[in-house]
mmCIF file of C-alpha atoms in Angstrom:
data_model
loop_
_atom_site.group_PDB
_atom_site.id
_atom_site.type_symbol
_atom_site.label_atom_id
_atom_site.label_comp_id
_atom_site.label_asym_id
_atom_site.label_seq_id
_atom_site.Cartn_x
_atom_site.Cartn_y
_atom_site.Cartn_z
ATOM 1 C CA MET A 1 0.031 0.020 -0.021
ATOM 2 C CA GLY A 2 3.153 2.421 0.359
ATOM 3 C CA LYS A 3 3.888 2.512 -3.007
ATOM 4 C CA GLN A 4 -0.082 3.239 -3.946
ATOM 5 C CA ASP A 5 -0.448 5.721 -1.358
ATOM 6 C CA ASP A 6 2.886 7.756 -3.028
ATOM 7 C CA ILE A 7 1.183 7.450 -6.473
ATOM 8 C CA VAL A 8 -1.804 9.126 -5.175
ATOM 9 C CA ARG A 9 -0.163 11.415 -3.982
ATOM 10 C CA LEU A 10 2.028 12.250 -6.863
ATOM 11 C CA LEU A 11 -1.457 12.148 -9.053
ATOM 12 C CA GLU A 12 -3.575 14.373 -6.459
ATOM 13 C CA LYS A 13 -0.280 16.901 -6.942
ATOM 14 C CA ALA A 14 -0.241 16.832 -10.907
ATOM 15 C CA LEU A 15 -4.049 17.351 -11.009
ATOM 16 C CA HIS A 16 -3.807 20.266 -8.303
ATOM 17 C CA ASP A 17 -0.993 21.418 -10.307
ATOM 18 C CA GLY A 18 -3.104 21.824 -13.120
ATOM 19 C CA ARG A 19 -0.808 19.183 -15.262
ATOM 20 C CA TYR A 20 -4.441 17.756 -16.288
ATOM 21 C CA ALA A 21 -7.339 19.608 -17.343
ATOM 22 C CA VAL A 22 -10.824 18.796 -16.042
ATOM 23 C CA SER A 23 -12.090 16.511 -18.968
ATOM 24 C CA SER A 24 -8.506 15.795 -20.345
ATOM 25 C CA ARG A 25 -7.294 12.138 -20.648
ATOM 26 C CA LEU A 26 -4.558 10.923 -18.304
ATOM 27 C CA PRO A 27 -1.630 9.131 -19.706
ATOM 28 C CA SER A 28 -1.915 4.997 -20.231
ATOM 29 C CA GLU A 29 -1.093 3.347 -17.306
ATOM 30 C CA ARG A 30 2.246 1.885 -18.870
ATOM 31 C CA THR A 31 3.216 5.597 -19.171
ATOM 32 C CA LEU A 32 2.589 6.315 -15.825
ATOM 33 C CA ALA A 33 3.834 3.675 -14.350
ATOM 34 C CA GLN A 34 6.942 4.175 -16.390
ATOM 35 C CA GLU A 35 7.004 7.656 -15.098
ATOM 36 C CA TYR A 36 6.658 7.139 -11.790
ATOM 37 C CA GLY A 37 9.104 4.051 -11.395
ATOM 38 C CA VAL A 38 6.382 1.564 -10.536
ATOM 39 C CA ASN A 39 4.353 -1.529 -12.203
ATOM 40 C CA ARG A 40 0.772 -0.864 -13.503
ATOM 41 C CA ALA A 41 -0.536 -2.670 -11.332
ATOM 42 C CA THR A 42 0.191 -0.151 -8.687
ATOM 43 C CA VAL A 43 -1.036 2.838 -11.382
ATOM 44 C CA ARG A 44 -4.157 1.107 -11.764
ATOM 45 C CA SER A 45 -4.497 0.551 -7.729
ATOM 46 C CA ALA A 46 -3.887 4.630 -7.382
ATOM 47 C CA ILE A 47 -6.358 5.569 -10.017
ATOM 48 C CA ARG A 48 -9.236 3.655 -8.725
ATOM 49 C CA SER A 49 -8.538 5.215 -5.627
ATOM 50 C CA LEU A 50 -8.889 8.794 -7.353
ATOM 51 C CA ALA A 51 -11.871 7.711 -8.810
ATOM 52 C CA ALA A 52 -13.633 6.627 -5.712
ATOM 53 C CA LYS A 53 -12.688 10.285 -4.521
ATOM 54 C CA GLY A 54 -14.387 11.861 -7.753
ATOM 55 C CA TYR A 55 -11.306 13.197 -9.418
ATOM 56 C CA LEU A 56 -11.265 10.850 -11.893
ATOM 57 C CA GLU A 57 -12.783 8.198 -13.929
ATOM 58 C CA THR A 58 -12.011 5.194 -16.292
ATOM 59 C CA ARG A 59 -14.089 5.022 -19.421
ATOM 60 C CA GLN A 60 -14.144 1.881 -21.390
ATOM 61 C CA GLY A 61 -12.227 2.368 -24.248
ATOM 62 C CA SER A 62 -11.455 5.713 -23.770
ATOM 63 C CA GLY A 63 -8.672 5.381 -20.709
ATOM 64 C CA THR A 64 -9.419 7.653 -17.618
ATOM 65 C CA VAL A 65 -10.466 10.972 -18.007
ATOM 66 C CA VAL A 66 -10.085 13.875 -15.393
ATOM 67 C CA ARG A 67 -13.603 14.635 -13.490
ATOM 68 C CA ALA A 68 -12.842 17.190 -11.089
ATOM 69 C CA LEU A 69 -9.647 18.814 -9.800
ATOM 70 C CA PRO A 70 -8.973 18.193 -5.665
ATOM 71 C CA ALA A 71 -9.171 21.310 -3.582
ATOM 72 C CA GLY A 72 -6.533 22.759 -1.967
ATOM 73 C CA PRO A 73 -4.544 25.588 -0.406
ATOM 74 C CA ASP A 74 -4.734 28.115 -3.371
ATOM 75 C CA LYS A 75 -8.443 28.199 -2.998
ATOM 76 C CA ALA A 76 -8.409 30.448 0.032
ATOM 77 C CA ALA A 77 -5.494 32.092 -1.330
ATOM 78 C CA LEU A 78 -7.231 32.548 -5.208
ATOM 79 C CA SER A 79 -9.984 34.450 -2.885
ATOM 80 C CA GLU A 80 -8.299 36.415 -1.051
ATOM 81 C CA SER A 81 -5.846 37.710 -4.190
ATOM 82 C CA LEU A 82 -9.175 38.753 -5.978
ATOM 83 C CA ALA A 83 -11.004 40.434 -3.272
ATOM 84 C CA ALA A 84 -7.334 42.297 -3.016
ATOM 85 C CA PHE A 85 -7.533 42.856 -6.931
ATOM 86 C CA ARG A 86 -10.752 43.970 -6.416
ATOM 87 C CA ILE A 87 -10.589 46.773 -3.679
ATOM 88 C CA LEU A 88 -7.047 47.845 -5.658
ATOM 89 C CA MET A 89 -6.931 47.668 -8.771
ATOM 90 C CA PRO A 90 -9.921 50.023 -9.864
ATOM 91 C CA HIS A 91 -7.632 52.791 -8.414
ATOM 92 C CA MET A 92 -4.504 51.901 -9.804
ATOM 93 C CA VAL A 93 -5.748 51.334 -12.905
ATOM 94 C CA VAL A 94 -7.394 55.181 -13.026
ATOM 95 C CA SER A 95 -4.385 56.556 -11.740
ATOM 96 C CA ALA A 96 -2.424 55.173 -14.444
ATOM 97 C CA MET A 97 -4.706 56.655 -17.014
ATOM 98 C CA PRO A 98 -3.549 60.075 -17.143
ATOM 99 C CA HIS A 99 0.016 58.580 -18.096
ATOM 100 C CA VAL A 100 -1.360 56.135 -20.837
ATOM 101 C CA THR A 101 0.468 56.947 -24.057
ATOM 102 C CA PRO A 102 -0.580 56.215 -27.749
ATOM 103 C CA ALA A 103 2.696 53.875 -27.326
ATOM 104 C CA VAL A 104 1.267 52.169 -24.279
ATOM 105 C CA THR A 105 -2.542 51.805 -25.915
ATOM 106 C CA PHE A 106 -1.050 50.261 -28.821
ATOM 107 C CA GLU A 107 0.879 47.650 -27.100
ATOM 108 C CA LEU A 108 -2.112 47.223 -25.061
ATOM 109 C CA GLU A 109 -4.066 46.299 -27.971
ATOM 110 C CA ARG A 110 -1.335 43.871 -28.892
ATOM 111 C CA VAL A 111 -1.805 42.516 -26.237
ATOM 112 C CA LEU A 112 -5.520 42.055 -25.800
ATOM 113 C CA SER A 113 -5.013 40.413 -29.479
ATOM 114 C CA ASP A 114 -2.479 37.884 -28.312
ATOM 115 C CA ALA A 115 -5.032 37.015 -25.347
ATOM 116 C CA GLY A 116 -8.174 36.352 -27.655
ATOM 117 C CA ILE A 117 -5.816 34.230 -29.908
ATOM 118 C CA THR A 118 -4.717 32.165 -27.015
ATOM 119 C CA LEU A 119 -8.213 31.981 -25.638
ATOM 120 C CA ARG A 120 -9.455 30.436 -29.126
ATOM 121 C CA SER A 121 -6.394 28.092 -28.966
ATOM 122 C CA SER A 122 -7.078 27.140 -25.406
ATOM 123 C CA ASP A 123 -4.065 27.863 -24.298
ATOM 124 C CA ILE A 124 -4.962 29.033 -20.715
ATOM 125 C CA LYS A 125 -1.580 29.618 -19.755
ATOM 126 C CA SER A 126 -0.477 32.220 -22.308
ATOM 127 C CA PHE A 127 -4.170 33.933 -21.918
ATOM 128 C CA ILE A 128 -3.478 34.449 -18.202
ATOM 129 C CA LYS A 129 0.191 35.528 -18.843
ATOM 130 C CA ALA A 130 -1.906 38.149 -21.345
ATOM 131 C CA GLN A 131 -4.020 38.809 -18.828
ATOM 132 C CA ASN A 132 -1.343 39.578 -16.337
ATOM 133 C CA SER A 133 0.769 41.480 -19.226
ATOM 134 C CA PHE A 134 -2.240 43.811 -19.571
ATOM 135 C CA PHE A 135 -2.089 45.358 -16.297
ATOM 136 C CA SER A 136 1.380 45.262 -15.500
ATOM 137 C CA LEU A 137 1.868 47.461 -18.605
ATOM 138 C CA LEU A 138 -0.661 49.756 -16.439
ATOM 139 C CA MET A 139 1.001 49.702 -13.766
ATOM 140 C CA LYS A 140 4.472 50.502 -14.966
ATOM 141 C CA THR A 141 3.073 53.804 -16.588
ATOM 142 C CA LEU A 142 3.083 54.737 -12.539
ATOM 143 C CA GLY A 143 6.662 55.333 -12.319
ATOM 144 C CA ASN A 144 6.102 53.728 -8.604
ATOM 145 C CA ARG A 145 8.120 50.428 -7.708
ATOM 146 C CA ILE A 146 6.058 50.286 -4.662
ATOM 147 C CA LEU A 147 2.807 50.527 -6.387
ATOM 148 C CA GLU A 148 4.110 48.346 -8.958
ATOM 149 C CA ALA A 149 4.792 45.408 -6.267
ATOM 150 C CA ALA A 150 1.486 46.184 -4.739
ATOM 151 C CA ALA A 151 -0.200 45.282 -7.964
ATOM 152 C CA ARG A 152 2.135 42.131 -8.783
ATOM 153 C CA ALA A 153 1.208 41.143 -4.742
ATOM 154 C CA VAL A 154 -2.741 41.192 -5.424
ATOM 155 C CA TRP A 155 -2.254 39.365 -8.784
ATOM 156 C CA PRO A 156 -3.692 35.970 -8.603
ATOM 157 C CA ASP A 157 -1.085 32.759 -8.534
ATOM 158 C CA THR A 158 -0.699 31.283 -11.274
ATOM 159 C CA GLN A 159 -1.130 27.580 -11.072
ATOM 160 C CA ALA A 160 -4.785 28.673 -8.847
ATOM 161 C CA PHE A 161 -5.522 30.816 -12.180
ATOM 162 C CA VAL A 162 -5.151 27.999 -14.483
ATOM 163 C CA LYS A 163 -6.968 25.471 -12.216
ATOM 164 C CA LEU A 164 -9.942 27.834 -11.898
ATOM 165 C CA LEU A 165 -9.837 28.684 -15.756
ATOM 166 C CA ASN A 166 -9.466 25.364 -17.079
ATOM 167 C CA GLN A 167 -13.071 24.628 -15.484
ATOM 168 C CA CYS A 168 -14.528 27.304 -17.284
ATOM 169 C CA SER A 169 -15.977 27.095 -20.940
ATOM 170 C CA LEU A 170 -14.903 29.060 -24.253
ATOM 171 C CA GLU A 171 -18.105 31.168 -23.467
ATOM 172 C CA GLN A 172 -16.893 32.122 -19.835
ATOM 173 C CA GLY A 173 -13.685 32.598 -21.151
ATOM 174 C CA GLU A 174 -14.786 35.106 -24.150
ATOM 175 C CA ARG A 175 -16.785 37.142 -21.175
ATOM 176 C CA ILE A 176 -13.169 37.609 -19.200
ATOM 177 C CA PHE A 177 -11.694 39.150 -22.763
ATOM 178 C CA ALA A 178 -14.744 41.524 -23.165
ATOM 179 C CA TYR A 179 -14.176 42.683 -19.813
ATOM 180 C CA LEU A 180 -10.602 43.198 -20.788
ATOM 181 C CA VAL A 181 -11.660 45.050 -23.889
ATOM 182 C CA ARG A 182 -14.182 47.355 -22.163
ATOM 183 C CA ILE A 183 -11.071 48.307 -19.839
ATOM 184 C CA LEU A 184 -9.326 49.523 -22.886
ATOM 185 C CA ALA A 185 -12.183 51.262 -24.392
ATOM 186 C CA ALA A 186 -12.460 53.454 -21.329
ATOM 187 C CA ILE A 187 -9.323 54.165 -21.172
ATOM 188 C CA ARG A 188 -8.858 55.155 -24.854
ATOM 189 C CA HIS A 189 -12.092 57.628 -24.139
ATOM 190 C CA ALA A 190 -10.521 59.087 -20.793
ATOM 191 C CA ASP A 191 -13.300 57.400 -19.119
ATOM 192 C CA ALA A 192 -12.100 57.068 -15.337
ATOM 193 C CA GLY A 193 -15.417 55.835 -13.963
ATOM 194 C CA ALA A 194 -15.825 53.243 -17.152
ATOM 195 C CA ALA A 195 -12.363 51.756 -16.201
ATOM 196 C CA ALA A 196 -13.242 51.375 -12.611
ATOM 197 C CA GLN A 197 -16.480 49.956 -13.246
ATOM 198 C CA ALA A 198 -14.818 47.482 -15.827
ATOM 199 C CA VAL A 199 -12.105 46.616 -13.568
ATOM 200 C CA GLU A 200 -14.561 46.004 -10.686
ATOM 201 C CA SER A 201 -16.819 44.146 -12.990
ATOM 202 C CA TYR A 202 -13.867 41.997 -14.741
ATOM 203 C CA THR A 203 -12.829 40.979 -10.776
ATOM 204 C CA GLU A 204 -16.356 40.697 -9.895
ATOM 205 C CA TYR A 205 -17.156 37.528 -12.695
ATOM 206 C CA LEU A 206 -14.096 35.854 -11.903
ATOM 207 C CA ILE A 207 -14.273 35.772 -8.117
ATOM 208 C CA SER A 208 -17.897 34.711 -9.111
ATOM 209 C CA LEU A 209 -16.558 31.728 -11.205
ATOM 210 C CA HIS A 210 -13.946 31.059 -8.401
ATOM 211 C CA SER A 211 -16.925 30.459 -5.985
ATOM 212 C CA GLN A 212 -18.916 28.409 -8.443
ATOM 213 C CA TYR A 213 -15.939 25.747 -9.570
ATOM 214 C CA ALA A 214 -13.779 25.878 -6.756
ATOM 215 C CA GLY A 215 -13.710 22.629 -4.714
ATOM 216 C CA ASN A 216 -16.794 21.006 -6.591
ATOM 217 C CA GLY A 217 -17.152 18.061 -8.921
ATOM 218 C CA ARG A 218 -18.217 19.820 -12.191
ATOM 219 C CA ASN A 219 -17.417 22.329 -14.549
ATOM 220 C CA SER A 220 -19.230 23.791 -17.588
ATOM 221 C CA LYS A 221 -17.331 22.205 -20.262
ATOM 222 C CA GLU A 222 -18.355 18.637 -18.634
ATOM 223 C CA GLU A 223 -21.943 19.845 -18.221
ATOM 224 C CA ALA A 224 -22.455 20.534 -21.758
ATOM 225 C CA ASP A 225 -21.359 16.997 -22.417
ATOM 226 C CA ALA A 226 -23.478 15.981 -20.358
#
């Protein structure tokens, strides 16, 4: 049982770290056995254990599919980051607006274009990276290292963010993208009130997604297929 427990923990960590998304297929038992240096029977027992917890499902002819991601310490950390982001970022974006030059606007447009491309190609990590770059560009215009550090401190942990968005549908990802477009439109029109509202709406939507998916066993992609 010792080796089986070790494999269970390793697979749970892989799920928690976002290595396998919900609805994705695990590598074959043979591949996992080679990766972890155990026999296939040990891997099979570990998979059954995780299936009993509701994380995996073995389907005839389809292999093992991820049904849910284990809840972990990132749940509280992500909710706290998003709450802090909602308080801090609207004010910081408004403060940055007078410093946004045409060159910065052009760069923000390029970043949003990249975000749209990565979203449509289901490259969640790059989609999140583009969002981070969008807000980082705005914060750099402030020319204040302390404020930049504060913005970085409230940006959600990448692994936790990936884990959350991996559970979302394309439609939900497109809604996140639409909020970013609204933020940029408000900046272009020098509308501080609209910019602050768009940032707040963007964050509130992420919070609602986190409340919907964190710690539960189903996601919107899965429900659409049910």
